[in-house]
Short mmCIF file of C-alpha atoms and ligand atoms in Angstrom, two decimals:
data_model
loop_
_atom_site.label_atom_id
_atom_site.label_comp_id
_atom_site.label_asym_id
_atom_site.label_seq_id
_atom_site.Cartn_x
_atom_site.Cartn_y
_atom_site.Cartn_z
CA MET A 1 -3.89 17.19 -13.78
CA SER A 2 -2.38 18.27 -10.47
CA ARG A 3 0.66 20.40 -9.80
CA ILE A 4 3.21 18.49 -7.76
CA VAL A 5 6.45 19.86 -6.37
CA LEU A 6 8.99 17.04 -6.15
CA GLY A 7 11.61 18.05 -3.62
CA VAL A 8 14.77 15.96 -3.86
CA GLY A 9 17.22 15.76 -0.95
CA GLY A 10 20.93 15.06 -1.21
CA GLY A 11 21.23 11.35 -0.54
CA VAL A 12 22.22 8.48 -2.81
CA ALA A 13 18.53 7.47 -3.00
CA ALA A 14 18.09 10.62 -5.13
CA TYR A 15 18.70 8.32 -8.12
CA LYS A 16 15.25 6.80 -7.55
CA SER A 17 13.64 10.26 -7.84
CA ALA A 18 14.03 10.12 -11.63
CA LEU A 19 11.81 7.02 -11.73
CA LEU A 20 9.37 8.59 -9.28
CA LEU A 21 9.24 11.70 -11.47
CA ARG A 22 8.50 9.51 -14.47
CA ALA A 23 5.68 7.72 -12.62
CA LEU A 24 4.13 11.07 -11.62
CA THR A 25 4.28 12.58 -15.10
CA GLU A 26 2.92 9.38 -16.64
CA ALA A 27 -0.04 9.67 -14.25
CA GLY A 28 -0.69 13.03 -15.93
CA HIS A 29 0.66 15.42 -13.29
CA ASP A 30 2.61 18.60 -13.91
CA VAL A 31 5.75 18.15 -11.82
CA ARG A 32 8.21 20.85 -10.83
CA VAL A 33 11.41 19.37 -9.41
CA VAL A 34 13.12 21.37 -6.67
CA PRO A 35 16.34 19.59 -5.71
CA THR A 36 18.73 20.73 -3.01
CA ALA A 37 22.24 21.65 -4.11
CA ALA A 38 23.44 18.35 -2.61
CA ALA A 39 20.84 16.39 -4.64
CA LEU A 40 22.35 17.78 -7.83
CA ARG A 41 25.64 16.12 -6.89
CA PHE A 42 23.82 12.78 -7.30
CA VAL A 43 21.48 13.49 -10.24
CA GLY A 44 21.96 16.23 -12.84
CA ALA A 45 19.44 19.03 -13.37
CA ALA A 46 19.21 18.03 -17.05
CA THR A 47 17.66 14.68 -16.06
CA PHE A 48 14.96 16.38 -13.99
CA GLU A 49 14.32 19.05 -16.66
CA ALA A 50 14.04 16.50 -19.47
CA LEU A 51 11.72 14.18 -17.53
CA SER A 52 9.51 16.96 -16.08
CA GLY A 53 9.50 19.38 -18.99
CA ASN A 54 9.94 22.13 -16.41
CA PRO A 55 12.93 24.24 -15.39
CA VAL A 56 14.86 23.17 -12.31
CA SER A 57 15.95 25.67 -9.69
CA THR A 58 17.74 25.14 -6.42
CA GLU A 59 18.42 28.51 -4.82
CA VAL A 60 16.13 31.39 -3.88
CA TRP A 61 18.41 33.51 -6.09
CA ASP A 62 17.25 31.64 -9.21
CA ASP A 63 14.32 33.21 -11.14
CA VAL A 64 14.14 36.20 -8.78
CA PRO A 65 11.58 38.17 -10.87
CA GLU A 66 9.28 35.10 -10.68
CA VAL A 67 9.49 35.18 -6.84
CA ALA A 68 9.90 31.44 -7.17
CA HIS A 69 10.58 30.84 -3.49
CA VAL A 70 6.96 31.77 -2.69
CA ARG A 71 5.10 31.06 -5.92
CA ILE A 72 6.18 27.43 -6.36
CA GLY A 73 4.81 26.49 -2.93
CA GLN A 74 1.68 28.63 -3.25
CA THR A 75 0.58 27.06 -6.53
CA ALA A 76 1.31 23.43 -5.61
CA ASP A 77 -1.40 20.82 -4.98
CA LEU A 78 1.12 18.52 -3.27
CA VAL A 79 4.72 18.85 -2.10
CA LEU A 80 6.45 15.48 -2.14
CA VAL A 81 9.98 15.30 -0.73
CA SER A 82 11.78 12.12 -1.81
CA PRO A 83 14.32 11.30 -0.56
CA ALA A 84 14.08 13.34 2.62
CA THR A 85 17.51 13.24 4.25
CA ALA A 86 18.14 13.72 7.99
CA ASP A 87 19.45 17.22 7.25
CA LEU A 88 16.40 18.15 5.17
CA LEU A 89 13.99 16.89 7.84
CA ALA A 90 15.93 18.95 10.42
CA ARG A 91 15.82 22.10 8.31
CA ALA A 92 12.09 21.62 7.61
CA ALA A 93 11.32 20.99 11.30
CA VAL A 94 13.14 24.15 12.37
CA GLY A 95 11.50 26.19 9.61
CA ARG A 96 14.66 27.20 7.79
CA ALA A 97 14.34 28.79 4.35
CA ASP A 98 17.93 28.63 3.23
CA ASP A 99 17.28 27.16 -0.20
CA LEU A 100 14.38 26.98 -2.65
CA LEU A 101 13.02 23.67 -1.31
CA THR A 102 12.83 24.73 2.34
CA ALA A 103 11.39 28.12 1.30
CA THR A 104 8.76 26.24 -0.73
CA LEU A 105 7.90 24.10 2.30
CA LEU A 106 7.29 27.27 4.32
CA ALA A 107 5.23 28.97 1.63
CA THR A 108 2.89 26.10 0.75
CA HIS A 109 -0.63 25.36 1.96
CA ALA A 110 -0.64 22.06 0.07
CA PRO A 111 -0.29 18.69 1.80
CA VAL A 112 3.36 17.72 2.33
CA VAL A 113 4.72 14.17 2.16
CA PHE A 114 8.28 13.38 3.29
CA VAL A 115 9.82 10.07 2.21
CA PRO A 116 12.85 9.59 4.44
CA ALA A 117 15.96 7.70 3.36
CA MET A 118 19.16 7.57 5.39
CA HIS A 119 21.37 5.23 7.35
CA THR A 120 19.65 3.40 10.19
CA GLU A 121 21.64 5.20 12.90
CA MET A 122 20.64 8.59 11.50
CA TRP A 123 16.97 7.58 11.25
CA LEU A 124 16.86 6.20 14.80
CA HIS A 125 18.75 9.14 16.34
CA PRO A 126 16.52 11.02 18.79
CA ALA A 127 17.22 14.27 16.92
CA THR A 128 15.75 12.84 13.70
CA GLN A 129 12.87 11.15 15.53
CA ASP A 130 12.02 14.47 17.26
CA ASN A 131 12.09 16.26 13.92
CA VAL A 132 9.80 13.64 12.39
CA ALA A 133 7.39 13.97 15.34
CA THR A 134 7.38 17.76 14.92
CA LEU A 135 6.63 17.56 11.21
CA ARG A 136 3.85 15.01 11.77
CA ARG A 137 2.33 17.14 14.55
CA ARG A 138 2.15 20.01 12.09
CA GLY A 139 0.19 17.86 9.66
CA ALA A 140 2.85 16.55 7.28
CA VAL A 141 2.95 12.91 6.27
CA VAL A 142 6.34 11.37 7.05
CA LEU A 143 6.41 7.83 5.66
CA PRO A 144 8.21 5.23 7.72
CA PRO A 145 11.31 4.11 5.77
CA ALA A 146 11.50 0.60 4.42
CA VAL A 147 13.71 -1.97 6.10
CA GLY A 148 16.30 -3.39 3.77
CA ARG A 149 19.64 -3.05 2.09
CA LEU A 150 21.18 0.44 2.37
CA THR A 151 24.20 1.85 0.57
CA GLY A 152 27.16 -0.44 1.16
CA PRO A 153 26.81 -3.56 3.27
CA ASP A 154 24.37 -2.10 5.86
CA SER A 155 20.80 -3.25 6.28
CA GLY A 156 18.01 -1.86 8.47
CA PRO A 157 15.29 0.80 8.50
CA GLY A 158 16.24 3.71 6.27
CA ARG A 159 15.71 2.44 2.76
CA LEU A 160 13.65 4.53 0.34
CA PRO A 161 10.40 2.83 -0.71
CA GLU A 162 10.20 1.92 -4.38
CA PRO A 163 9.00 4.70 -6.72
CA ALA A 164 5.75 2.85 -7.56
CA ASP A 165 4.82 2.72 -3.85
CA VAL A 166 5.63 6.40 -3.32
CA ALA A 167 3.63 7.44 -6.41
CA ALA A 168 0.61 5.39 -5.26
CA LEU A 169 0.71 6.90 -1.76
CA ALA A 170 1.22 10.41 -3.15
CA ALA A 171 -1.96 9.92 -5.20
CA VAL A 172 -3.89 9.05 -2.01
CA VAL A 173 -2.71 12.27 -0.31
CA LEU A 174 -3.41 14.30 -3.44
CA ASP A 175 -7.02 13.11 -3.47
CA HIS A 176 -7.77 12.95 0.25
CA GLY A 177 -5.21 15.16 1.97
CA ALA A 178 -2.59 14.28 4.58
CA ALA A 179 -5.32 12.99 6.92
CA ALA A 180 -5.60 9.88 4.69
CA LEU A 181 -2.21 8.63 5.91
CA PRO A 182 -2.12 9.14 9.69
CA GLN A 183 0.36 7.12 11.76
CA ASP A 184 -2.49 5.33 13.52
CA LEU A 185 -1.15 1.81 12.90
CA THR A 186 2.23 2.47 14.52
CA GLY A 187 3.15 -0.44 16.77
CA ARG A 188 0.36 -2.61 15.29
CA ARG A 189 1.05 -5.90 13.56
CA VAL A 190 -1.18 -6.72 10.63
CA VAL A 191 -1.34 -9.91 8.60
CA ILE A 192 -2.93 -9.74 5.15
CA SER A 193 -3.61 -12.53 2.67
CA ALA A 194 -3.81 -11.52 -0.98
CA GLY A 195 -3.94 -13.02 -4.46
CA GLY A 196 -5.61 -16.21 -5.58
CA THR A 197 -4.74 -19.79 -4.65
CA ARG A 198 -3.95 -22.53 -7.17
CA GLU A 199 -4.86 -26.18 -6.66
CA ALA A 200 -2.67 -28.58 -8.59
CA LEU A 201 -4.17 -31.12 -11.01
CA ASP A 202 -0.82 -32.47 -12.19
CA PRO A 203 2.74 -31.05 -12.27
CA VAL A 204 1.79 -28.42 -14.90
CA ARG A 205 -1.94 -27.70 -14.46
CA TYR A 206 -3.97 -26.13 -11.72
CA LEU A 207 -7.42 -24.82 -10.83
CA GLY A 208 -7.13 -21.12 -10.10
CA ASN A 209 -9.07 -17.89 -10.04
CA ARG A 210 -8.84 -14.40 -11.48
CA SER A 211 -7.82 -12.44 -8.38
CA SER A 212 -5.02 -9.97 -9.26
CA GLY A 213 -4.04 -9.39 -5.62
CA ARG A 214 -4.02 -5.63 -6.19
CA GLN A 215 -6.49 -4.75 -3.43
CA GLY A 216 -4.45 -6.79 -0.93
CA TRP A 217 -1.25 -5.12 -2.17
CA ALA A 218 -2.81 -1.69 -1.67
CA LEU A 219 -3.91 -2.69 1.84
CA ALA A 220 -0.34 -3.75 2.67
CA ARG A 221 1.19 -0.59 1.19
CA VAL A 222 -1.22 1.78 2.98
CA ALA A 223 -0.87 -0.12 6.30
CA ALA A 224 2.94 0.16 6.07
CA ALA A 225 2.60 3.88 5.26
CA ARG A 226 0.38 4.27 8.35
CA GLY A 227 3.12 2.72 10.50
CA ALA A 228 2.08 -0.93 10.74
CA ASP A 229 4.39 -3.90 10.85
CA VAL A 230 2.94 -5.83 7.88
CA VAL A 231 3.10 -9.49 6.88
CA LEU A 232 1.68 -10.24 3.43
CA VAL A 233 0.75 -13.83 2.68
CA ALA A 234 0.87 -13.70 -1.10
CA ALA A 235 -0.76 -16.31 -3.33
CA ASN A 236 0.48 -16.23 -6.92
CA VAL A 237 1.00 -12.49 -7.42
CA THR A 238 4.01 -11.46 -9.47
CA ASP A 239 4.06 -7.74 -8.54
CA PRO A 240 6.99 -6.77 -6.30
CA ALA A 241 6.01 -6.67 -2.63
CA PRO A 242 5.18 -3.21 -1.29
CA PHE A 243 7.88 -1.45 0.75
CA GLY A 244 8.52 -2.39 4.35
CA VAL A 245 6.38 -5.51 4.08
CA ARG A 246 7.45 -9.08 4.91
CA THR A 247 6.08 -11.47 2.30
CA VAL A 248 5.29 -15.15 2.74
CA VAL A 249 4.82 -16.75 -0.67
CA VAL A 250 2.17 -19.49 -0.93
CA GLU A 251 0.47 -21.33 -3.76
CA SER A 252 -2.40 -23.55 -2.60
CA ALA A 253 -5.28 -23.02 -0.17
CA GLU A 254 -3.57 -25.40 2.29
CA GLU A 255 -0.25 -23.49 2.12
CA LEU A 256 -2.14 -20.24 2.66
CA ARG A 257 -3.97 -21.77 5.61
CA SER A 258 -0.68 -22.89 7.26
CA ALA A 259 0.92 -19.48 6.73
CA MET A 260 -2.06 -17.57 8.12
CA VAL A 261 -2.43 -19.89 11.11
CA ALA A 262 1.29 -19.41 11.87
CA GLU A 263 1.28 -15.61 11.46
CA ALA A 264 -2.10 -14.62 12.89
CA PRO A 265 -1.71 -15.28 16.64
CA GLY A 266 0.46 -12.20 17.34
CA ALA A 267 -1.46 -9.88 15.03
CA ASP A 268 -3.67 -6.93 15.98
CA VAL A 269 -5.47 -7.19 12.64
CA VAL A 270 -5.97 -10.09 10.23
CA VAL A 271 -7.31 -9.38 6.75
CA MET A 272 -8.37 -12.21 4.45
CA ALA A 273 -8.31 -10.46 1.08
CA ALA A 274 -7.14 -13.56 -0.82
CA ALA A 275 -9.47 -15.47 -3.11
CA VAL A 276 -9.07 -18.91 -1.56
CA ALA A 277 -10.20 -21.98 -3.47
CA ASP A 278 -13.28 -23.59 -1.95
CA PHE A 279 -12.52 -26.90 -3.71
CA ARG A 280 -9.41 -28.84 -4.65
CA PRO A 281 -8.91 -31.93 -6.84
CA VAL A 282 -9.22 -35.05 -4.72
CA SER A 283 -6.08 -36.48 -6.29
CA VAL A 284 -3.10 -34.80 -7.88
CA ALA A 285 -1.43 -36.74 -10.69
CA GLY A 286 2.28 -37.25 -10.08
CA THR A 287 3.01 -37.07 -13.81
CA LYS A 288 1.47 -34.96 -16.54
CA LEU A 289 -2.00 -36.11 -17.58
CA LYS A 290 -1.76 -37.15 -21.25
CA LYS A 291 -4.39 -36.98 -23.97
CA GLY A 292 -5.63 -40.27 -25.27
CA GLY A 293 -3.87 -42.55 -22.79
CA PRO A 294 -5.58 -44.90 -20.36
CA ALA A 295 -5.19 -42.27 -17.63
CA GLU A 296 -7.00 -39.53 -19.58
CA PRO A 297 -9.36 -38.00 -17.03
CA ALA A 298 -13.05 -37.88 -17.87
CA ALA A 299 -13.88 -35.66 -14.89
CA VAL A 300 -12.13 -33.94 -12.01
CA GLU A 301 -13.42 -34.97 -8.61
CA LEU A 302 -13.27 -32.17 -6.06
CA SER A 303 -13.31 -31.96 -2.29
CA ARG A 304 -13.83 -28.96 -0.01
CA THR A 305 -10.85 -27.00 1.30
CA ALA A 306 -10.68 -25.72 4.89
CA ASP A 307 -12.37 -22.37 5.56
CA VAL A 308 -9.31 -20.36 6.67
CA LEU A 309 -11.31 -17.34 7.81
CA ALA A 310 -13.55 -19.48 10.02
CA GLU A 311 -10.47 -21.09 11.58
CA LEU A 312 -8.84 -17.70 12.23
CA VAL A 313 -12.05 -16.36 13.82
CA THR A 314 -12.28 -19.38 16.12
CA ALA A 315 -8.64 -19.09 17.22
CA ARG A 316 -8.41 -15.32 17.49
CA PRO A 317 -6.92 -13.74 20.60
CA ALA A 318 -8.91 -11.11 22.52
CA GLY A 319 -8.96 -7.71 20.84
CA GLN A 320 -7.80 -8.94 17.43
CA VAL A 321 -9.81 -7.42 14.56
CA VAL A 322 -10.63 -9.91 11.80
CA VAL A 323 -11.62 -8.64 8.37
CA GLY A 324 -13.15 -10.82 5.65
CA PHE A 325 -13.84 -10.11 2.00
CA ALA A 326 -16.91 -11.19 0.08
CA ALA A 327 -17.66 -11.08 -3.63
CA GLU A 328 -21.44 -11.13 -3.94
CA THR A 329 -24.19 -10.85 -6.51
CA GLY A 330 -27.83 -10.07 -5.84
CA ASP A 331 -30.45 -12.72 -6.68
CA ALA A 332 -34.07 -13.64 -6.04
CA GLU A 333 -33.23 -14.39 -2.39
CA GLY A 334 -31.94 -10.89 -1.66
CA ASP A 335 -29.70 -8.03 -2.71
CA VAL A 336 -25.91 -7.90 -2.32
CA LEU A 337 -25.97 -6.34 1.16
CA THR A 338 -28.56 -8.81 2.46
CA HIS A 339 -26.34 -11.72 1.43
CA ALA A 340 -23.28 -9.94 2.81
CA ARG A 341 -24.91 -9.29 6.20
CA ALA A 342 -25.77 -12.97 6.46
CA LYS A 343 -22.17 -13.90 5.55
CA LEU A 344 -20.73 -11.51 8.17
CA ALA A 345 -22.85 -13.17 10.83
CA ARG A 346 -22.06 -16.67 9.56
CA LYS A 347 -18.32 -16.06 9.44
CA GLY A 348 -18.18 -14.20 12.78
CA VAL A 349 -15.87 -11.46 11.46
CA ASP A 350 -15.70 -7.89 12.78
CA LEU A 351 -15.72 -6.33 9.33
CA LEU A 352 -16.68 -7.64 5.91
CA VAL A 353 -15.50 -5.81 2.79
CA VAL A 354 -18.18 -6.42 0.19
CA ASN A 355 -17.64 -6.31 -3.58
CA ASP A 356 -20.65 -6.30 -5.84
CA VAL A 357 -19.45 -8.56 -8.68
CA SER A 358 -22.67 -8.51 -10.70
CA ALA A 359 -22.05 -8.17 -14.43
CA GLY A 360 -18.33 -9.04 -14.30
CA ARG A 361 -17.25 -6.05 -12.24
CA VAL A 362 -14.02 -5.89 -10.20
CA PHE A 363 -11.61 -8.53 -11.49
CA GLY A 364 -8.34 -7.08 -12.79
CA ARG A 365 -9.53 -3.47 -12.67
CA GLU A 366 -7.42 -0.56 -11.42
CA GLU A 367 -10.37 0.75 -9.43
CA ASN A 368 -12.56 -0.82 -6.81
CA GLU A 369 -15.86 0.03 -5.15
CA VAL A 370 -16.83 -1.66 -1.90
CA THR A 371 -19.04 -1.41 1.15
CA VAL A 372 -17.50 -2.07 4.56
CA LEU A 373 -20.01 -3.89 6.77
CA SER A 374 -19.41 -3.92 10.49
CA ASP A 375 -20.78 -6.38 13.04
CA ASP A 376 -22.30 -3.37 14.81
CA GLY A 377 -24.68 -3.12 11.84
CA THR A 378 -23.16 -0.10 10.08
CA ALA A 379 -22.48 -0.11 6.34
CA THR A 380 -19.85 2.31 4.99
CA PRO A 381 -19.84 2.68 1.20
CA LEU A 382 -16.42 3.48 -0.29
CA PRO A 383 -17.07 4.98 -3.73
CA ALA A 384 -15.25 3.83 -6.89
CA ALA A 385 -11.62 4.87 -6.56
CA ARG A 386 -8.07 3.58 -6.97
CA LYS A 387 -7.40 0.53 -4.81
CA ASP A 388 -5.02 2.52 -2.55
CA ASP A 389 -7.84 5.00 -1.79
CA VAL A 390 -10.17 2.10 -1.00
CA ALA A 391 -7.45 0.62 1.22
CA ALA A 392 -7.22 3.88 3.17
CA GLY A 393 -11.00 3.76 3.74
CA ILE A 394 -10.81 0.13 4.92
CA TRP A 395 -8.02 0.98 7.40
CA ASP A 396 -10.13 3.89 8.71
CA ALA A 397 -12.87 1.37 9.49
CA VAL A 398 -10.36 -1.04 11.07
CA THR A 399 -8.69 1.55 13.31
CA ARG A 400 -12.11 2.55 14.68
CA ARG A 401 -12.41 -1.06 15.90
CA LEU A 402 -8.94 -1.46 17.41
CA PRO A 403 -8.77 -1.47 21.21
CA VAL A 404 -6.93 1.54 22.64
CA THR A 405 -3.40 0.61 23.68
N1 CTP B 501 -12.10 -17.76 2.57
C1 CTP B 501 -11.32 -18.55 3.40
N2 CTP B 501 -11.16 -19.88 3.12
C2 CTP B 501 -11.77 -20.44 2.07
C3 CTP B 501 -12.60 -19.64 1.23
C4 CTP B 501 -12.74 -18.30 1.51
O1 CTP B 501 -10.76 -18.03 4.36
N3 CTP B 501 -11.58 -21.73 1.81
C5 CTP B 501 -12.26 -16.33 2.91
C6 CTP B 501 -11.92 -15.34 1.83
O2 CTP B 501 -10.56 -14.94 1.90
C7 CTP B 501 -12.85 -14.18 2.14
C8 CTP B 501 -14.07 -14.85 2.76
O3 CTP B 501 -13.63 -16.14 3.18
O4 CTP B 501 -12.30 -13.31 3.12
C9 CTP B 501 -15.29 -14.95 1.89
O5 CTP B 501 -15.17 -16.00 1.03
P1 CTP B 501 -16.42 -16.61 0.21
O6 CTP B 501 -15.88 -17.71 -0.62
O7 CTP B 501 -17.12 -15.51 -0.48
O8 CTP B 501 -17.29 -17.15 1.38
P2 CTP B 501 -18.13 -18.46 1.44
O9 CTP B 501 -18.48 -18.69 2.85
O10 CTP B 501 -17.42 -19.53 0.68
O11 CTP B 501 -19.44 -18.02 0.72
P3 CTP B 501 -20.24 -18.61 -0.52
O12 CTP B 501 -21.22 -19.49 0.09
O13 CTP B 501 -20.81 -17.36 -1.14
O14 CTP B 501 -19.24 -19.30 -1.42
#
């Protein structure tokens, strides 16, 4: 159990902080909510007290004998400010201590994550951008806001990421510190395939696989948090898309191939995390295959699908980093890494993320454990951890390969 301070700024997105608080407490954390006075005009203190089980204070004059303005920050493992308004970012950047939240930010040694939410004009204003740069230079994580619908009819960058995304990213910082979410993918375009393809047999049946898409989702979420412009080519995953990510929905291997071939040319990084069918039925029945009729199939004839990764490697522009995934088992011919090294060479990728799937490991689990093989011969093991932590390790390996801009 970690101690998290949830700072809540005074913007309409404060309503999402109740759901974020719930996600953090359900993950087992002890959360102390420190709203600004303006935040309490949007959400009542009773909501935060009931959901956190802790008292809620706003001013340095509350709980004076406790010396709350210093103690809350000193004892925190993480300070998460969501939403962070333009005013709150400005006060934090200047080092004001005019309420309990800003005093806490000054008193803490814990990692600090700001999750901005505001109107696009306010976010893009040079004053706000300077404040964000100052906070990042001092070691805080300032997440890029999502692009989307804002209060009223406006749309643009400034939307608060969904609580599930913020909770997942907060967990990464809690475990690995603010250094796990640097802004090293700013200005980079990444295209990620995720999920598992389905090959139709008839209008209701398909051949599919057990990929949950969660590792690809985590890769998209962490890339967006690190500043990337992310396109997610999603095959049959029902989870909502991570914040700030453009999703292209596909079903079959051929649809995934078309989407990747269309999106990849302008990308700095292409990641093939999807489980793509290697075979598809030679013919697809136009009507449902019935039992007992003359058309009852005795066998399904299959043909090979295109190897999307091979096609992307062949067509890649100079400097583009291509990452493949491989699910391997050891056998009499060699261990998992021996097979994976051969696959990396065969596929011509820069990096291969290797899953050992011996004994039914991996599928559908919350955690993952991989080794990142590089074409320079290095092998980086990423120990068993939540998929967002693994994603952060994979992006570390990718950014080491990106050409300097
Ligand atoms: N992949 C692809 N197109 C396919 C099948 C797989 O692009 N039709 C990609 C996957 O997304 C993954 C990588 O290729 O990034 C590894 O896939 P895998 O099926 O393990 O590779 P194969 O070459 O088919 O190896 P094997 O002989 O073990 O089946």
